[in-house]
Backbone as a ProteinNet text record, in pm:
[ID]
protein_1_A
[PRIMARY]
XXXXXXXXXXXXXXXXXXXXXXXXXXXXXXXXXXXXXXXXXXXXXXXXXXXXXXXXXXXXXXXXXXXXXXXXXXX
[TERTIARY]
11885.2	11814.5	11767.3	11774.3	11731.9	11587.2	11535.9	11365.4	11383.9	11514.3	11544.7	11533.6	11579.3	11565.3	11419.5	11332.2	11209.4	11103.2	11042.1	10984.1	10832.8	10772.3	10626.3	10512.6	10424.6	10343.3	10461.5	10553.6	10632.1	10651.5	10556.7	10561.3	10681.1	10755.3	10877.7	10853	10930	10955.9	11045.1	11051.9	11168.8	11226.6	11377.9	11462.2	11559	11613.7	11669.7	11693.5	11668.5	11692.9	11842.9	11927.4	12069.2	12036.2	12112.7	12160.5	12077.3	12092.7	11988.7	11886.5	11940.8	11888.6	11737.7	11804.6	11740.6	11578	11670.1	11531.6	11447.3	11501.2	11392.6	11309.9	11389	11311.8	11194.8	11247.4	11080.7	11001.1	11069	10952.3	10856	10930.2	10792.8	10710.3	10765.6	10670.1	10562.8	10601.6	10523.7	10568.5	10761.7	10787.6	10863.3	10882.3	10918.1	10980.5	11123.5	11169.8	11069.3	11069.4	10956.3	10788	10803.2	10689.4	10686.7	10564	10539.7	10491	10551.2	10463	10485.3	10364	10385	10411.6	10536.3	10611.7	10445.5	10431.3	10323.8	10381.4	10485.7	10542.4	10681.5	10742.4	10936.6	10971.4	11097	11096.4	11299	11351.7	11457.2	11498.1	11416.9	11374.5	11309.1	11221.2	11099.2	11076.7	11027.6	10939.6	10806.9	10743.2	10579.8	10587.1	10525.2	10417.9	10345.6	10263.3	10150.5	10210.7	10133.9	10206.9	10070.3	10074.6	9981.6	9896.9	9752.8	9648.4	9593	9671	9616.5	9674	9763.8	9856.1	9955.8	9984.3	10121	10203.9	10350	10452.1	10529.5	10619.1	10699.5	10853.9	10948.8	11046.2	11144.7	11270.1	11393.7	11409.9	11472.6	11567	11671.4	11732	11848.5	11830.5	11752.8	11694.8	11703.2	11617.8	11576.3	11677.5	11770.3	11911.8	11918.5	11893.6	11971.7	11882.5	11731.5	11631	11625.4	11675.8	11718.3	11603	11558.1	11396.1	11429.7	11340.8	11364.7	11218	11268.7	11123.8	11051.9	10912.6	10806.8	10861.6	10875.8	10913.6	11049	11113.8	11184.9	11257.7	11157.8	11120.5	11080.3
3615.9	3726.6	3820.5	3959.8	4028.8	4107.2	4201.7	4212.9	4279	4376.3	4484.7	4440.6	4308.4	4228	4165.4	4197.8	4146.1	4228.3	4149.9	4262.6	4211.1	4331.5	4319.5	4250.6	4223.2	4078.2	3927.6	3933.4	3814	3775.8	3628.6	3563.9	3515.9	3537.9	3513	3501.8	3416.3	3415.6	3447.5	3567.6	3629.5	3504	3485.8	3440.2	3447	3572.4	3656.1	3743.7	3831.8	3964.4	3986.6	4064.9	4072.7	4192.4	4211.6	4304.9	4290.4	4304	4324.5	4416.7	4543.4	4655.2	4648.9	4619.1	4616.6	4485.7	4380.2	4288.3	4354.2	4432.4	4484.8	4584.5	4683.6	4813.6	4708.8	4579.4	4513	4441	4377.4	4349.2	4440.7	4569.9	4710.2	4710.4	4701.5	4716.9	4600.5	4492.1	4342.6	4266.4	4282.6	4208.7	4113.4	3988.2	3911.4	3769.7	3740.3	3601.6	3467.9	3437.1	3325.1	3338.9	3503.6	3571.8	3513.8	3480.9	3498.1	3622	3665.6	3832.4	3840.5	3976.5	3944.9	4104.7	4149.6	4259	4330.3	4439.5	4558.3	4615.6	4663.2	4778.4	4776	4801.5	4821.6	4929.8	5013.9	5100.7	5145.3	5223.1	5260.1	5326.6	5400	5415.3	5332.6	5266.6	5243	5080.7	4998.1	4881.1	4867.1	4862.8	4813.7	4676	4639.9	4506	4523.8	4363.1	4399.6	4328.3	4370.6	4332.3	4251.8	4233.4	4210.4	4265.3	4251	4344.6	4416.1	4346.2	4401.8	4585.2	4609.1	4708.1	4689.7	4821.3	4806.8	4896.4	4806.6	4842.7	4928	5037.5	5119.7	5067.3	5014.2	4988.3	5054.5	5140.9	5207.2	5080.8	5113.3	5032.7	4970.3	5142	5060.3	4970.2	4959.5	4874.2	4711.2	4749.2	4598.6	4505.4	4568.6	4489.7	4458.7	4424.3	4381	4250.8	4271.6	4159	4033.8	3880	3788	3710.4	3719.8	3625.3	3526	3388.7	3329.8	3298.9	3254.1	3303.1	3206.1	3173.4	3073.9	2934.6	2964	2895.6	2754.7	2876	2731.6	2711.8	2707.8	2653	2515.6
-13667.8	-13730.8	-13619.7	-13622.7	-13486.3	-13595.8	-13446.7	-13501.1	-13584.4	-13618.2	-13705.8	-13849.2	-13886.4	-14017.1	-14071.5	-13993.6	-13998.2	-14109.2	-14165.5	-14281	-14210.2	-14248.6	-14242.4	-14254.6	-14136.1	-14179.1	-14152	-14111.6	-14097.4	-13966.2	-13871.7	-13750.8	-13727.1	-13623.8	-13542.1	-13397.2	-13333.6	-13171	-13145.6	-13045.3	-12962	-12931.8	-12968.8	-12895.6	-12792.6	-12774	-12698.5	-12710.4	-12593.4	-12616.8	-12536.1	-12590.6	-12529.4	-12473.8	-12375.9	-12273.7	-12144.4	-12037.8	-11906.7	-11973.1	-11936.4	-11980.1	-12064.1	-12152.4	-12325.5	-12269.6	-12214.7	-12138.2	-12071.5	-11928.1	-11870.4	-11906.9	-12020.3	-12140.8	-12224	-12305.8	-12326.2	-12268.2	-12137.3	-12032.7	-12018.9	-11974.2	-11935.6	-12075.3	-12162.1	-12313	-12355.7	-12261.9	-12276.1	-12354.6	-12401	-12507.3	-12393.6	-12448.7	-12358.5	-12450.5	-12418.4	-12476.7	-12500.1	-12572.3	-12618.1	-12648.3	-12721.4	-12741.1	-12898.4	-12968.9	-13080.3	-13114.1	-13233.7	-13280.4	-13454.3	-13469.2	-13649.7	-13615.9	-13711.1	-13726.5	-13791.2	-13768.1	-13826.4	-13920.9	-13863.6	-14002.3	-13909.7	-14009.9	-14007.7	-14079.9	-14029.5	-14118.5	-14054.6	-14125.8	-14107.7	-13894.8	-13885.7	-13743.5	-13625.5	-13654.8	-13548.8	-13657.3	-13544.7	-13568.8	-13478.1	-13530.9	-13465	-13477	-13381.9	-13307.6	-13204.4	-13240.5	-13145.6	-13016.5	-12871.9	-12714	-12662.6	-12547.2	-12425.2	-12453.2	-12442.9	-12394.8	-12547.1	-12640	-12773.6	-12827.4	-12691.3	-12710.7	-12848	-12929.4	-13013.3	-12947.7	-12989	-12913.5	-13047.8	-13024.8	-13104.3	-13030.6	-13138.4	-13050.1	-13198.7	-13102.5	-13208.3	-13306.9	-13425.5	-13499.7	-13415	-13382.4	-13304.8	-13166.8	-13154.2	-13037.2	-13094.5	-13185.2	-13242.1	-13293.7	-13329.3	-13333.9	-13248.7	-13128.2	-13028.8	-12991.4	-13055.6	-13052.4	-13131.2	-13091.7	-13165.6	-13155.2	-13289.6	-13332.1	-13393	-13437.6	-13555.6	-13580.1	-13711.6	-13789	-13732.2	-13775.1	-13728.9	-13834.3	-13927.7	-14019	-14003.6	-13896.7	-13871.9	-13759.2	-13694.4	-13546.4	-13564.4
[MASK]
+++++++++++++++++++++++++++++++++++++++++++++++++++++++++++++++++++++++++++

């Protein structure tokens, strides 16, 4: 499931994020593989969550495809 499939209010852990790139773009944002997070809002464009420091992060749609979560649920 990537973060793009994630509906609102729903806890997941980053599982991997593909590409170098795309890793070191959510390192700088404080997103990081083996992060737990609860999606804020999703939308056709943009996904919110919350980061580090109590910061929210804005990350593209098309970004978030590339972000492989699974849910809390079944972990």
């Amino acid at each position: 499931v990537s973060l793009a499939d994630v509906a609102p209010g729903e806890e997941v852990t980053v599982r991997q994020i593909l590409f170098d790139n795309l890793r070191a773009y959510c390192a700088g944002l404080g997103l990081r593989e083996g992060d737990r997070v609860t999606l804020l809002e999703g939308g056709p464009s943009n996904v919110l969550l919350p980061a580090a420091g109590g910061t929210v992060v804005r990350c593209s749609a098309e970004l978030a495809r590339f972000v492989e979560v699974v849910p809390d649920r079944d972990r």
